Short mmCIF file of C-alpha atoms in Angstrom, two decimals:
data_model
loop_
_atom_site.label_atom_id
_atom_site.label_comp_id
_atom_site.label_asym_id
_atom_site.label_seq_id
_atom_site.Cartn_x
_atom_site.Cartn_y
_atom_site.Cartn_z
CA UNK A 309 91.41 114.99 85.63
CA UNK A 310 88.10 112.73 86.38
CA UNK A 311 87.41 109.15 86.63
CA UNK A 312 86.09 107.73 83.54
CA UNK A 313 86.07 104.33 84.37
CA UNK A 314 87.99 101.33 82.76
CA UNK A 315 88.97 101.07 78.86
CA UNK A 316 87.27 97.73 77.08
CA UNK A 317 90.89 96.46 75.77
CA UNK A 318 89.51 92.73 75.56
CA UNK A 319 91.40 91.23 72.71
CA UNK A 320 88.60 89.06 70.53
CA UNK A 321 89.65 85.73 70.25
CA UNK A 322 90.65 84.88 66.61
CA UNK A 323 91.17 81.12 64.84
CA UNK A 324 94.28 80.15 65.68
CA UNK A 325 96.57 77.39 63.74
CA UNK A 326 95.61 74.19 64.79
CA UNK A 327 98.52 72.83 65.80
CA UNK A 328 99.09 76.27 67.65
CA UNK A 329 96.09 75.68 69.47
CA UNK A 330 96.96 72.71 70.95
CA UNK A 331 99.91 73.79 72.23
CA UNK A 332 98.78 77.07 74.36
CA UNK A 333 96.76 76.59 77.70
CA UNK A 334 93.54 78.21 78.78
CA UNK A 335 95.07 81.35 79.71
CA UNK A 336 96.26 82.51 76.09
CA UNK A 337 93.34 85.01 75.31
CA UNK A 338 93.19 86.19 78.89
CA UNK A 339 96.97 87.44 79.00
CA UNK A 340 96.22 89.16 75.72
CA UNK A 341 93.84 91.86 77.30
CA UNK A 342 95.13 95.37 78.24
CA UNK A 343 97.39 95.75 75.68
CA UNK A 344 96.71 99.30 73.97
CA UNK A 345 98.85 101.71 71.54
CA UNK A 346 100.87 104.25 73.20
CA UNK A 347 101.47 107.79 70.91
CA UNK A 348 103.68 110.72 72.33
CA UNK A 349 103.21 114.52 72.02
CA UNK A 350 106.08 114.97 69.48
CA UNK A 351 106.05 118.45 70.78
CA UNK A 352 106.18 117.80 74.44
CA UNK A 353 109.31 117.28 76.85
CA UNK A 354 109.04 113.47 76.37
CA UNK A 355 110.19 113.73 72.52
CA UNK A 356 114.16 114.00 73.36
CA UNK A 357 116.91 112.24 73.21
CA UNK A 358 116.87 108.87 72.88
CA UNK A 359 112.59 108.85 73.11
CA UNK A 360 112.89 110.45 69.53
CA UNK A 361 115.22 107.50 68.35
CA UNK A 362 112.88 105.03 69.45
CA UNK A 363 109.38 106.71 69.36
CA UNK A 364 109.32 109.50 67.76
CA UNK A 365 105.60 110.07 65.77
CA UNK A 366 104.82 106.30 66.15
CA UNK A 367 102.66 104.44 68.07
CA UNK A 368 104.33 101.76 70.39
CA UNK A 369 103.08 98.78 72.56
CA UNK A 370 101.48 99.48 75.93
CA UNK A 371 100.41 96.54 78.00
CA UNK A 372 99.49 96.77 81.65
CA UNK A 373 96.75 98.64 83.05
CA UNK A 374 95.01 101.59 82.30
CA UNK A 375 92.01 104.05 83.08
CA UNK A 376 90.09 106.28 81.45
CA UNK A 377 90.12 109.75 82.40
CA UNK A 378 89.06 113.27 81.44
CA UNK A 379 90.83 116.74 81.87
CA UNK A 380 89.07 118.98 84.16
CA UNK A 381 90.88 122.07 83.58
CA UNK A 382 91.50 123.48 80.23
CA UNK A 383 95.06 124.53 81.26
CA UNK A 384 95.70 120.71 81.39
CA UNK A 385 97.73 119.41 78.43
CA UNK A 386 97.79 116.15 76.99
CA UNK A 387 101.24 114.73 75.84
CA UNK A 388 100.26 111.02 75.27
CA UNK A 389 97.65 108.99 74.50
CA UNK A 390 96.56 105.48 74.62
CA UNK A 391 94.45 103.51 72.10
CA UNK A 392 92.37 100.05 72.58
CA UNK A 393 93.52 98.27 69.30
CA UNK A 394 90.50 96.26 67.29
CA UNK A 395 88.55 96.97 64.04
CA UNK A 396 86.96 100.22 66.20
CA UNK A 397 89.91 101.69 68.36
CA UNK A 398 89.24 104.17 70.82
CA UNK A 399 91.55 106.48 71.95
CA UNK A 400 91.72 108.59 75.39
CA UNK A 401 94.86 110.64 77.38
CA UNK A 402 97.60 109.00 78.58
CA UNK A 403 99.61 111.04 79.83
CA UNK A 404 98.52 114.62 81.02
CA UNK A 405 100.48 117.76 82.87
CA UNK A 406 99.53 120.84 84.32
CA UNK A 407 101.49 123.97 85.86
CA UNK A 408 99.97 125.42 88.94
CA UNK A 409 101.88 128.31 89.76
CA UNK A 410 105.59 126.98 90.53
CA UNK A 411 104.23 123.37 91.27
CA UNK A 412 103.97 120.60 88.05
CA UNK A 413 102.26 117.66 88.11
CA UNK A 414 102.28 114.67 85.70
CA UNK A 415 99.73 111.93 85.96
CA UNK A 416 99.52 108.80 83.97
CA UNK A 417 96.71 106.94 82.97
CA UNK A 418 98.36 104.15 81.98
CA UNK A 419 100.43 101.78 84.45
CA UNK A 420 104.11 102.67 82.81
CA UNK A 421 105.85 101.37 86.13
CA UNK A 422 104.21 97.80 86.33
CA UNK A 423 104.20 97.41 82.85
CA UNK A 424 107.91 98.72 82.68
CA UNK A 425 108.74 95.95 85.58
CA UNK A 426 107.05 92.82 83.46
CA UNK A 427 107.80 93.80 80.06
CA UNK A 428 110.82 96.75 79.83
CA UNK A 429 109.92 98.40 76.74
CA UNK A 430 112.79 101.10 76.81
CA UNK A 431 110.35 103.80 75.95
CA UNK A 432 108.63 102.97 79.51
CA UNK A 433 111.89 103.98 81.29
CA UNK A 434 111.97 107.11 79.39
CA UNK A 435 108.91 108.48 79.99
CA UNK A 436 109.05 107.98 84.00
CA UNK A 437 112.68 109.46 83.86
CA UNK A 438 111.12 112.50 81.60
CA UNK A 439 108.35 113.35 83.61
CA UNK A 440 109.95 113.05 87.09
CA UNK A 441 112.67 115.39 85.67
CA UNK A 442 109.87 117.86 84.28
CA UNK A 443 108.12 117.71 87.64
CA UNK A 444 111.20 118.52 89.95
CA UNK A 445 111.72 121.83 90.90
CA UNK A 446 115.34 121.64 89.75
CA UNK A 447 117.59 119.37 88.32
CA UNK A 448 119.20 116.54 90.37
CA UNK A 449 121.34 117.17 93.00
CA UNK A 450 123.53 114.31 92.50
CA UNK A 451 123.62 112.79 88.98
CA UNK A 452 125.57 109.63 87.74
CA UNK A 453 126.19 108.96 83.79
CA UNK A 454 126.92 105.29 83.45
CA UNK A 455 125.47 102.35 81.83
CA UNK A 456 122.29 101.15 83.18
CA UNK A 457 123.87 98.02 84.54
CA UNK A 458 125.99 100.68 87.49
CA UNK A 459 123.95 101.20 90.73
CA UNK A 460 124.30 104.14 92.12
CA UNK A 461 123.77 105.85 95.51
CA UNK A 462 124.38 108.34 98.03
CA UNK A 463 125.40 108.74 101.65
CA UNK A 464 126.34 111.57 103.68
CA UNK A 465 129.31 111.39 106.27
CA UNK A 466 129.34 113.52 109.16
CA UNK A 467 131.99 113.90 111.83
CA UNK A 468 134.02 116.34 113.64
CA UNK A 469 136.51 116.37 110.45
CA UNK A 470 133.82 118.01 108.47
CA UNK A 471 131.38 116.56 106.12
CA UNK A 472 131.20 114.35 103.18
CA UNK A 473 129.05 112.84 100.50
CA UNK A 474 129.98 109.67 99.37
CA UNK A 475 128.52 108.10 96.09
CA UNK A 476 128.41 104.09 95.81
CA UNK A 477 129.38 102.83 92.54
CA UNK A 478 128.25 99.28 91.95
CA UNK A 479 128.44 97.26 88.45
CA UNK A 480 126.13 94.14 88.09
CA UNK A 481 127.36 93.31 85.10
CA UNK A 482 127.79 89.33 85.04
CA UNK A 483 130.28 87.66 82.34
CA UNK A 484 127.65 84.37 82.71
CA UNK A 485 124.65 86.22 81.28
CA UNK A 486 123.11 85.40 84.76
CA UNK A 487 123.31 81.50 84.03
CA UNK A 488 123.61 79.24 87.02
CA UNK A 489 123.29 81.63 89.42
CA UNK A 490 123.20 80.38 93.10
CA UNK A 491 119.00 81.82 94.32
CA UNK A 492 119.88 81.51 98.08
CA UNK A 493 123.63 82.61 97.88
CA UNK A 494 125.81 85.34 96.94
CA UNK A 495 126.99 84.69 93.28
CA UNK A 496 131.03 84.54 93.00
CA UNK A 497 132.46 86.45 90.49
CA UNK A 498 135.05 84.13 88.33
CA UNK A 499 135.71 87.83 86.22
CA UNK A 500 134.73 90.92 85.46
CA UNK A 501 134.02 93.70 82.51
CA UNK A 502 135.35 96.96 83.76
CA UNK A 503 133.39 100.13 82.73
CA UNK A 504 134.98 103.08 81.98
CA UNK A 505 134.51 106.99 81.97
CA UNK A 506 131.68 107.20 84.93
CA UNK A 507 130.99 110.64 84.81
CA UNK A 508 129.43 112.05 88.88
CA UNK A 509 128.30 115.48 89.05
CA UNK A 510 127.55 117.41 92.13
CA UNK A 511 125.15 120.02 92.06
CA UNK A 512 126.06 123.90 92.67
CA UNK A 513 124.40 124.61 95.99
CA UNK A 514 126.96 121.88 97.29
CA UNK A 515 130.50 123.28 98.54
CA UNK A 516 133.18 120.52 97.09
CA UNK A 517 136.80 120.54 97.75
CA UNK A 518 138.68 117.56 97.28
CA UNK A 519 137.13 114.14 95.39
CA UNK A 520 138.61 111.07 95.67
CA UNK A 521 138.10 107.66 94.53
CA UNK A 522 137.84 104.93 97.24
CA UNK A 523 139.54 102.43 98.23
CA UNK A 524 141.66 102.93 95.21
CA UNK A 525 142.67 106.15 97.08
CA UNK A 526 143.19 108.00 94.09
CA UNK A 527 142.45 112.07 93.95
CA UNK A 528 140.03 112.68 90.78
CA UNK A 529 140.52 116.07 88.68
CA UNK A 530 137.64 118.31 89.04
CA UNK A 531 135.66 120.03 86.97
CA UNK A 532 134.03 123.00 87.81
CA UNK A 533 131.06 124.22 86.00
CA UNK A 534 127.93 126.50 86.11
CA UNK A 535 125.89 123.13 87.02
CA UNK A 536 128.22 122.05 89.58
CA UNK A 537 131.69 119.86 90.00
CA UNK A 538 132.18 116.95 87.58
CA UNK A 539 134.29 113.67 88.10
CA UNK A 540 135.41 111.35 85.95
CA UNK A 541 135.71 107.95 87.45
CA UNK A 542 138.01 106.20 85.12
CA UNK A 543 137.66 102.57 85.65
CA UNK A 544 134.56 100.46 87.83
CA UNK A 545 135.35 96.70 88.08
CA UNK A 546 132.65 96.12 90.48
CA UNK A 547 132.47 98.32 93.54
CA UNK A 548 134.02 101.90 94.13
CA UNK A 549 133.50 104.96 96.30
CA UNK A 550 133.64 108.48 94.85
CA UNK A 551 134.03 110.77 98.29
CA UNK A 552 133.16 114.80 97.86
CA UNK A 553 134.99 116.36 100.80
CA UNK A 554 132.62 119.73 101.33
CA UNK A 555 133.45 122.78 102.32
#
């Protein structure tokens, strides 16, 4: 893409209710800059699953940084647009893709990552996830299907006895709704909400033998599919480890 400068996304000040105007600070209008409408191309890879449900063909809010760009190549595809707001809205490319040989690239002209950190509109998470999956050369080597409160990380252990993959599952679900938590100490759990039926898949590149759940010491039933070896973790309280012994 070629950089074309910054969009004019300032929100013009308008008359406010006199009582409301007394309660706002001097930064009220400053915080209302950089607000755009985002619209996806419904024929692209973005429009799948929850993205189709949440967004579809309708415009949604993007609040965050953005730049104006123009495609440099005729085979660059615009799969999402950003539009300024106001009496004369101006649209410009928001998400662009291009393939070169076996390589793929996605360029985001809007700061969807920072915007999701600050405002957490669900569609932004889906945009980032779909872009990564489309641009990747292959599906994830290890995939965990669980509610978003479950954190997952993987490590490989190598010993004279062999190799294993360890998937840590940690539930960050807090029954106090994160009220009255200490800022400088470890939050203490009084109770847990168990999470059931977490699916963990190891890709076909791994020759997986026994898979067990620790520290419960429980063997998990392995389902072999063309996409890899899958197990179901029947229950997660706070922390468990899915251990896959490699052959």
